[in-house]
Amino acid sequence: MQCYHDCSDLRLARNHLLDLLTDPLNDIGTIETALNTYLALFAGMILAPDEKGGESKLRYTTRFRWTQTMLGQTPLVQSDTVFELVSICQNVGIWHMKHASAIAAKEDISMDEAKDVHTCLRKAAGYFCAMKNKYVGQLREQPVPGSDMDSRVASAYINQCTAEAQEVTIGRAIEMKHAPGLISALAHETSKMYTSAADSLASLEASKFGRWRKFLILKAVFYLSYAYCYAGENLLAQEKCGDAIRALQESHKCYQDAVQICRQYSTMKGPGSAAKIDQHLFFRKLAPLVKRTLDKCERENGFIFHQKVPKDAPELELRATYGLVSPEEFQMPAHDKAWTPIVYAAFYVQTTGTPDPANSASFMFTLWYSARAKKYYFLAFSTVYSTR
């Protein structure tokens, strides 16, 4: 009967996790505990829990259905437990993004809340990174173009999450009045991350991915404006007033470009809800900051330095010396203690048709076998569904 209990526990753990993921305001610890509980129970369907190890004989026995973020309500279907692992972890990554967004939407957040946002986004990037680099390549079926498993989409998620975590670092650096050169370098790195994310989506269908890509371009231009603004302040401190003025002029130009892109973004249609970036306090603060700093530079240049303003904008710092964000590494939990070699051996796999595990026409049912009762039982977890 242990097999039956394992299957029942697995189904209940999965349903509990999926219920929790519907609310972005749930506690992070609750989500991670539910995820680890489910994955520990699920591990025996991916890797054999006996002394031989390797691929589990149960890997291709269960059909999973998952919708994709940008592809509507028609689910993708695969008979592969790695497909389930990737889908679950990507959904947990998306939950972390939504949780961070819900906290960051407040007008004024505490230091502890800012740390939670930073941690959430690093964890989200870690989930996407691990799935892309370690697990998607193990699938029998190639990822559908535009699906969450498409390397271009996964790369966009990774870069976006990392860039958004770095936004928290920039906000902290500004609040603590760190050196303007450091803030400029961090903003420049963040702009490049958003650009990389947008470039990842460039070859995908514009009707589905156009608005998301426009959002990423907007953030890239916005943080480029921040980079030039603080570069100007840094140059003024070095008494390079002409270069400082040119940097601030470039910052003003980038800000105007961001405002224009924001208007375009607000009129675009696509999956999901549109972010109201221009209403965010951090966005509203930039224009007066650029104006104040530029006015100061022009005033000082007129009274003291009398330096020529160059035609070309100064080069920005290529890399910050510290403060850069990296994804938090995801670790697959060990098998639950219920997965003993005896329990694993009790599972009997019966194949039907041509032995092509990824082909639904030859779908394999998992049965558990009770030697005492001399009966086979269908796995209670045989067909599962989920939506984003």
Short mmCIF file of C-alpha atoms in Angstrom, two decimals:
data_model
loop_
_atom_site.label_atom_id
_atom_site.label_comp_id
_atom_site.label_asym_id
_atom_site.label_seq_id
_atom_site.Cartn_x
_atom_site.Cartn_y
_atom_site.Cartn_z
CA MET A 1 0.00 0.00 0.00
CA GLN A 2 2.99 2.34 0.30
CA CYS A 3 2.91 2.95 -3.47
CA TYR A 4 -0.68 4.11 -3.24
CA HIS A 5 0.12 6.49 -0.40
CA ASP A 6 3.11 7.90 -2.30
CA CYS A 7 0.95 8.59 -5.35
CA SER A 8 -1.75 10.18 -3.23
CA ASP A 9 0.79 12.36 -1.37
CA LEU A 10 2.30 13.40 -4.70
CA ARG A 11 -1.05 14.47 -6.11
CA LEU A 12 -1.99 16.37 -2.95
CA ALA A 13 1.40 18.12 -2.79
CA ARG A 14 1.07 19.23 -6.40
CA ASN A 15 -2.47 20.53 -5.95
CA HIS A 16 -1.44 22.40 -2.79
CA LEU A 17 1.46 24.08 -4.59
CA LEU A 18 -0.67 25.08 -7.57
CA ASP A 19 -3.29 26.57 -5.25
CA LEU A 20 -0.62 28.65 -3.50
CA LEU A 21 0.74 29.96 -6.81
CA THR A 22 -2.58 31.64 -7.63
CA ASP A 23 -1.95 34.34 -4.99
CA PRO A 24 1.19 36.50 -5.40
CA LEU A 25 0.79 37.79 -1.84
CA ASN A 26 1.45 34.41 -0.24
CA ASP A 27 4.53 34.07 1.96
CA ILE A 28 7.78 33.18 0.16
CA GLY A 29 8.66 30.56 2.75
CA THR A 30 5.27 28.87 2.31
CA ILE A 31 5.77 28.66 -1.46
CA GLU A 32 9.29 27.28 -1.19
CA THR A 33 8.29 24.69 1.42
CA ALA A 34 5.43 23.51 -0.80
CA LEU A 35 7.74 23.38 -3.83
CA ASN A 36 10.43 21.38 -2.04
CA THR A 37 7.84 18.97 -0.64
CA TYR A 38 6.42 18.35 -4.09
CA LEU A 39 9.76 18.04 -5.85
CA ALA A 40 11.13 15.65 -3.22
CA LEU A 41 8.12 13.40 -3.78
CA PHE A 42 8.35 13.89 -7.54
CA ALA A 43 12.09 13.18 -7.73
CA GLY A 44 11.53 9.43 -7.96
CA MET A 45 9.73 9.94 -11.26
CA ILE A 46 12.79 11.70 -12.71
CA LEU A 47 15.74 9.86 -11.19
CA ALA A 48 15.71 6.28 -9.94
CA PRO A 49 15.92 6.17 -6.12
CA ASP A 50 17.64 2.76 -6.05
CA GLU A 51 21.35 1.91 -5.98
CA LYS A 52 21.59 1.95 -9.79
CA GLY A 53 20.44 5.56 -10.07
CA GLY A 54 20.06 7.11 -13.51
CA GLU A 55 16.81 7.83 -15.29
CA SER A 56 13.65 6.69 -13.52
CA LYS A 57 11.56 4.01 -15.21
CA LEU A 58 8.58 6.24 -14.40
CA ARG A 59 9.84 9.22 -16.37
CA TYR A 60 7.61 8.76 -19.43
CA THR A 61 4.56 7.27 -17.74
CA THR A 62 2.46 10.35 -17.04
CA ARG A 63 0.98 12.90 -19.39
CA PHE A 64 1.29 16.55 -18.34
CA ARG A 65 -0.50 19.54 -19.81
CA TRP A 66 0.71 23.10 -19.36
CA THR A 67 -0.34 26.34 -20.99
CA GLN A 68 2.40 28.82 -21.88
CA THR A 69 2.62 32.46 -20.86
CA MET A 70 2.49 33.96 -24.35
CA LEU A 71 0.72 31.25 -26.37
CA GLY A 72 -2.88 31.44 -25.19
CA GLN A 73 -4.99 28.77 -23.52
CA THR A 74 -4.11 25.78 -25.71
CA PRO A 75 -1.86 23.60 -23.52
CA LEU A 76 1.31 21.84 -24.56
CA VAL A 77 1.22 18.13 -23.76
CA GLN A 78 4.17 15.87 -23.04
CA SER A 79 4.57 12.49 -21.38
CA ASP A 80 7.77 13.44 -19.60
CA THR A 81 8.34 14.21 -15.94
CA VAL A 82 11.16 16.61 -16.87
CA PHE A 83 8.53 18.65 -18.74
CA GLU A 84 6.57 18.83 -15.49
CA LEU A 85 9.68 19.81 -13.50
CA VAL A 86 10.55 22.63 -15.90
CA SER A 87 6.95 23.87 -16.04
CA ILE A 88 6.49 23.85 -12.26
CA CYS A 89 9.78 25.64 -11.60
CA GLN A 90 9.15 28.24 -14.28
CA ASN A 91 5.75 28.92 -12.75
CA VAL A 92 7.35 29.32 -9.34
CA GLY A 93 9.80 31.75 -10.97
CA ILE A 94 6.88 33.74 -12.41
CA TRP A 95 5.23 33.73 -8.97
CA HIS A 96 8.39 35.27 -7.50
CA MET A 97 8.28 37.98 -10.18
CA LYS A 98 4.63 38.74 -9.36
CA HIS A 99 5.35 38.74 -5.63
CA ALA A 100 8.21 41.20 -6.12
CA SER A 101 6.01 43.38 -8.34
CA ALA A 102 3.23 43.47 -5.73
CA ILE A 103 5.66 44.71 -3.08
CA ALA A 104 7.44 47.18 -5.38
CA ALA A 105 4.12 48.71 -6.46
CA LYS A 106 3.85 50.43 -3.08
CA GLU A 107 4.62 54.15 -3.06
CA ASP A 108 7.13 53.78 -0.23
CA ILE A 109 8.63 50.42 0.75
CA SER A 110 10.72 49.56 3.79
CA MET A 111 14.27 48.26 3.71
CA ASP A 112 13.11 44.74 4.59
CA GLU A 113 10.58 44.85 1.74
CA ALA A 114 13.27 46.02 -0.66
CA LYS A 115 15.42 43.07 0.40
CA ASP A 116 12.48 40.73 -0.23
CA VAL A 117 12.05 42.15 -3.74
CA HIS A 118 15.77 41.74 -4.41
CA THR A 119 15.78 38.15 -3.13
CA CYS A 120 12.60 37.23 -5.02
CA LEU A 121 13.97 38.42 -8.33
CA ARG A 122 17.30 36.67 -7.87
CA LYS A 123 15.46 33.45 -7.04
CA ALA A 124 13.21 33.88 -10.07
CA ALA A 125 16.24 34.31 -12.31
CA GLY A 126 17.76 31.20 -10.71
CA TYR A 127 14.73 29.05 -11.53
CA PHE A 128 14.70 30.16 -15.17
CA CYS A 129 18.47 29.81 -15.46
CA ALA A 130 18.55 26.26 -14.04
CA MET A 131 15.67 25.07 -16.22
CA LYS A 132 17.21 26.58 -19.37
CA ASN A 133 20.76 25.38 -18.77
CA LYS A 134 20.21 21.98 -17.15
CA TYR A 135 16.77 20.52 -17.82
CA VAL A 136 15.21 21.79 -21.07
CA GLY A 137 17.96 20.06 -23.05
CA GLN A 138 16.93 16.72 -21.51
CA LEU A 139 13.43 16.84 -23.05
CA ARG A 140 12.66 14.37 -25.83
CA GLU A 141 10.59 16.97 -27.66
CA GLN A 142 12.02 20.26 -28.91
CA PRO A 143 10.53 23.33 -27.18
CA VAL A 144 7.69 24.93 -29.14
CA PRO A 145 8.78 28.34 -30.53
CA GLY A 146 7.54 31.09 -28.21
CA SER A 147 6.87 28.72 -25.32
CA ASP A 148 8.38 29.38 -21.91
CA MET A 149 10.93 26.65 -22.66
CA ASP A 150 12.10 28.41 -25.82
CA SER A 151 15.67 29.54 -25.05
CA ARG A 152 14.86 33.05 -26.31
CA VAL A 153 11.96 33.43 -23.91
CA ALA A 154 13.93 31.92 -21.02
CA SER A 155 16.85 34.29 -21.71
CA ALA A 156 14.46 37.25 -21.66
CA TYR A 157 13.11 36.15 -18.28
CA ILE A 158 16.61 35.66 -16.85
CA ASN A 159 17.85 39.06 -18.00
CA GLN A 160 14.66 40.83 -16.94
CA CYS A 161 14.67 39.31 -13.44
CA THR A 162 18.36 40.09 -12.97
CA ALA A 163 17.92 43.65 -14.21
CA GLU A 164 14.93 44.23 -11.94
CA ALA A 165 16.90 42.94 -8.95
CA GLN A 166 19.66 45.36 -9.89
CA GLU A 167 17.11 48.19 -9.90
CA VAL A 168 16.78 47.59 -6.16
CA THR A 169 20.56 47.90 -5.83
CA ILE A 170 20.50 51.19 -7.75
CA GLY A 171 17.73 52.55 -5.53
CA ARG A 172 19.72 51.62 -2.44
CA ALA A 173 22.91 53.17 -3.83
CA ILE A 174 21.07 56.43 -4.55
CA GLU A 175 19.42 56.46 -1.11
CA MET A 176 22.77 55.91 0.63
CA LYS A 177 24.42 58.57 -1.57
CA HIS A 178 27.10 56.28 -2.96
CA ALA A 179 29.58 57.63 -5.51
CA PRO A 180 27.84 58.84 -8.69
CA GLY A 181 30.36 56.91 -10.78
CA LEU A 182 29.21 53.64 -9.18
CA ILE A 183 25.52 54.50 -9.65
CA SER A 184 26.16 55.37 -13.29
CA ALA A 185 27.96 52.07 -13.89
CA LEU A 186 25.17 50.08 -12.22
CA ALA A 187 22.53 51.87 -14.27
CA HIS A 188 24.52 51.24 -17.44
CA GLU A 189 24.81 47.52 -16.66
CA THR A 190 21.07 47.40 -15.94
CA SER A 191 20.31 49.10 -19.25
CA LYS A 192 22.44 46.51 -21.06
CA MET A 193 20.58 43.66 -19.34
CA TYR A 194 17.24 45.03 -20.50
CA THR A 195 18.65 45.45 -24.00
CA SER A 196 19.80 41.82 -23.99
CA ALA A 197 16.34 40.72 -22.84
CA ALA A 198 14.69 42.71 -25.64
CA ASP A 199 17.13 41.32 -28.21
CA SER A 200 16.24 37.77 -27.12
CA LEU A 201 12.64 38.38 -28.20
CA ALA A 202 13.43 40.15 -31.48
CA SER A 203 12.96 37.06 -33.67
CA LEU A 204 9.65 36.03 -32.09
CA GLU A 205 6.19 36.89 -33.37
CA ALA A 206 5.55 40.61 -32.82
CA SER A 207 1.79 40.17 -32.31
CA LYS A 208 2.52 38.08 -29.21
CA PHE A 209 5.85 39.41 -27.98
CA GLY A 210 5.85 43.00 -29.27
CA ARG A 211 4.48 44.63 -26.11
CA TRP A 212 6.80 42.70 -23.80
CA ARG A 213 9.76 43.65 -25.99
CA LYS A 214 8.67 47.30 -26.03
CA PHE A 215 8.55 47.24 -22.22
CA LEU A 216 12.13 45.93 -22.09
CA ILE A 217 13.33 48.56 -24.57
CA LEU A 218 11.64 51.24 -22.47
CA LYS A 219 13.44 50.10 -19.33
CA ALA A 220 16.75 49.94 -21.22
CA VAL A 221 16.43 53.54 -22.43
CA PHE A 222 15.22 54.73 -19.03
CA TYR A 223 18.25 53.32 -17.20
CA LEU A 224 20.55 54.64 -19.88
CA SER A 225 19.19 58.07 -18.97
CA TYR A 226 20.02 57.38 -15.32
CA ALA A 227 23.51 56.24 -16.31
CA TYR A 228 24.25 59.47 -18.19
CA CYS A 229 22.72 61.59 -15.44
CA TYR A 230 25.04 60.23 -12.76
CA ALA A 231 27.95 60.15 -15.18
CA GLY A 232 27.42 63.89 -15.57
CA GLU A 233 27.48 64.38 -11.82
CA ASN A 234 30.66 62.30 -11.59
CA LEU A 235 32.34 64.34 -14.34
CA LEU A 236 31.39 67.60 -12.63
CA ALA A 237 33.08 66.36 -9.44
CA GLN A 238 36.22 65.84 -11.57
CA GLU A 239 35.89 69.43 -12.87
CA LYS A 240 35.18 68.16 -16.41
CA CYS A 241 32.25 70.48 -16.75
CA GLY A 242 32.01 70.43 -20.56
CA ASP A 243 31.82 66.64 -20.60
CA ALA A 244 29.35 66.75 -17.71
CA ILE A 245 27.01 69.04 -19.64
CA ARG A 246 27.16 66.75 -22.67
CA ALA A 247 26.39 63.71 -20.48
CA LEU A 248 23.38 65.50 -18.98
CA GLN A 249 22.16 66.50 -22.43
CA GLU A 250 22.32 62.85 -23.45
CA SER A 251 20.47 61.90 -20.28
CA HIS A 252 17.70 64.38 -21.14
CA LYS A 253 17.48 62.97 -24.67
CA CYS A 254 17.21 59.40 -23.37
CA TYR A 255 14.51 60.46 -20.93
CA GLN A 256 12.48 62.06 -23.72
CA ASP A 257 12.91 58.87 -25.75
CA ALA A 258 11.66 56.86 -22.76
CA VAL A 259 8.57 59.06 -22.46
CA GLN A 260 7.82 58.55 -26.16
CA ILE A 261 8.32 54.77 -25.91
CA CYS A 262 6.07 54.75 -22.85
CA ARG A 263 3.26 56.30 -24.90
CA GLN A 264 3.74 53.68 -27.62
CA TYR A 265 3.78 50.89 -25.06
CA SER A 266 0.51 52.03 -23.47
CA THR A 267 -1.34 51.64 -26.80
CA MET A 268 0.01 48.18 -27.65
CA LYS A 269 -1.96 44.98 -27.23
CA GLY A 270 -0.63 41.64 -26.07
CA PRO A 271 -0.86 38.95 -23.38
CA GLY A 272 -0.89 40.11 -19.78
CA SER A 273 -1.56 43.51 -18.25
CA ALA A 274 0.36 46.65 -19.21
CA ALA A 275 2.69 48.16 -16.62
CA LYS A 276 2.19 51.87 -15.82
CA ILE A 277 5.87 52.74 -15.68
CA ASP A 278 5.44 56.50 -16.13
CA GLN A 279 3.40 56.62 -12.90
CA HIS A 280 6.14 55.00 -10.82
CA LEU A 281 7.91 57.30 -8.37
CA PHE A 282 11.36 56.28 -9.63
CA PHE A 283 10.37 57.32 -13.17
CA ARG A 284 8.86 60.63 -12.04
CA LYS A 285 11.99 61.52 -10.04
CA LEU A 286 14.34 61.32 -13.01
CA ALA A 287 13.22 64.37 -15.04
CA PRO A 288 13.70 66.94 -12.23
CA LEU A 289 16.99 65.28 -11.26
CA VAL A 290 18.35 65.63 -14.79
CA LYS A 291 17.18 69.25 -14.98
CA ARG A 292 18.70 70.23 -11.62
CA THR A 293 22.04 68.61 -12.41
CA LEU A 294 22.19 70.07 -15.93
CA ASP A 295 21.32 73.56 -14.66
CA LYS A 296 24.06 73.26 -12.04
CA CYS A 297 26.63 72.16 -14.62
CA GLU A 298 25.75 74.97 -17.03
CA ARG A 299 25.84 77.52 -14.22
CA GLU A 300 29.26 76.34 -12.99
CA ASN A 301 30.63 76.25 -16.52
CA GLY A 302 29.42 79.79 -17.17
CA PHE A 303 30.95 81.19 -13.99
CA ILE A 304 34.09 79.12 -13.46
CA PHE A 305 35.20 76.51 -16.00
CA HIS A 306 34.30 77.97 -19.41
CA GLN A 307 34.84 74.57 -21.04
CA LYS A 308 33.68 73.64 -24.51
CA VAL A 309 30.81 71.14 -24.66
CA PRO A 310 31.91 68.23 -26.90
CA LYS A 311 29.81 67.00 -29.80
CA ASP A 312 29.78 63.36 -28.69
CA ALA A 313 28.52 62.04 -25.38
CA PRO A 314 31.22 60.66 -23.05
CA GLU A 315 31.70 56.91 -22.79
CA LEU A 316 30.00 55.28 -19.85
CA GLU A 317 31.72 52.96 -17.38
CA LEU A 318 31.70 49.46 -18.86
CA ARG A 319 31.32 47.59 -15.59
CA ALA A 320 30.51 48.41 -12.00
CA THR A 321 33.19 47.46 -9.49
CA TYR A 322 30.61 45.94 -7.12
CA GLY A 323 26.85 45.73 -6.59
CA LEU A 324 26.13 43.57 -9.65
CA VAL A 325 23.37 40.98 -9.27
CA SER A 326 23.54 37.31 -10.25
CA PRO A 327 20.78 34.65 -10.22
CA GLU A 328 20.43 32.60 -7.05
CA GLU A 329 21.25 28.98 -7.85
CA PHE A 330 18.39 26.47 -7.77
CA GLN A 331 19.04 23.05 -6.22
CA MET A 332 16.78 20.07 -6.86
CA PRO A 333 15.83 18.54 -3.47
CA ALA A 334 16.80 14.96 -2.65
CA HIS A 335 14.30 12.12 -2.92
CA ASP A 336 11.67 12.03 -0.21
CA LYS A 337 12.35 9.29 2.35
CA ALA A 338 9.22 7.49 1.09
CA TRP A 339 11.15 6.63 -2.10
CA THR A 340 12.86 3.46 -0.91
CA PRO A 341 14.30 0.94 -3.40
CA ILE A 342 11.53 -1.48 -2.39
CA VAL A 343 8.79 1.04 -3.15
CA TYR A 344 10.41 1.96 -6.45
CA ALA A 345 10.72 -1.71 -7.44
CA ALA A 346 7.01 -2.20 -6.72
CA PHE A 347 6.07 0.11 -9.60
CA TYR A 348 5.38 -1.83 -12.76
CA VAL A 349 5.43 -0.05 -16.12
CA GLN A 350 3.36 -1.49 -18.94
CA THR A 351 3.96 -0.15 -22.46
CA THR A 352 1.46 -0.08 -25.29
CA GLY A 353 2.14 0.32 -28.97
CA THR A 354 5.42 1.53 -30.42
CA PRO A 355 7.94 2.33 -27.65
CA ASP A 356 8.18 6.06 -28.30
CA PRO A 357 7.82 7.59 -24.81
CA ALA A 358 7.29 11.15 -26.10
CA ASN A 359 4.55 10.12 -28.53
CA SER A 360 1.03 10.35 -27.08
CA ALA A 361 -0.07 7.52 -29.42
CA SER A 362 2.09 5.16 -27.39
CA PHE A 363 1.22 6.67 -24.02
CA MET A 364 2.39 4.49 -21.15
CA PHE A 365 0.31 4.05 -18.02
CA THR A 366 1.94 3.74 -14.65
CA LEU A 367 0.58 1.05 -12.38
CA TRP A 368 1.63 0.09 -8.93
CA TYR A 369 1.67 -3.54 -7.98
CA SER A 370 0.58 -5.06 -4.71
CA ALA A 371 2.09 -8.52 -4.39
CA ARG A 372 -0.12 -9.27 -1.43
CA ALA A 373 -3.38 -8.38 -3.16
CA LYS A 374 -2.22 -9.72 -6.54
CA LYS A 375 -3.72 -6.64 -8.19
CA TYR A 376 -2.53 -3.74 -10.34
CA TYR A 377 -3.66 -0.22 -9.57
CA PHE A 378 -3.56 2.72 -11.93
CA LEU A 379 -1.40 5.51 -10.63
CA ALA A 380 -3.72 8.11 -9.10
CA PHE A 381 -1.59 10.79 -10.75
CA SER A 382 -2.01 9.54 -14.32
CA THR A 383 -3.29 12.70 -16.07
CA VAL A 384 -2.74 16.21 -14.74
CA TYR A 385 -3.60 19.70 -15.88
CA SER A 386 -2.41 23.17 -15.09
CA THR A 387 -2.68 26.68 -16.44
CA ARG A 388 -0.65 29.81 -15.95
#
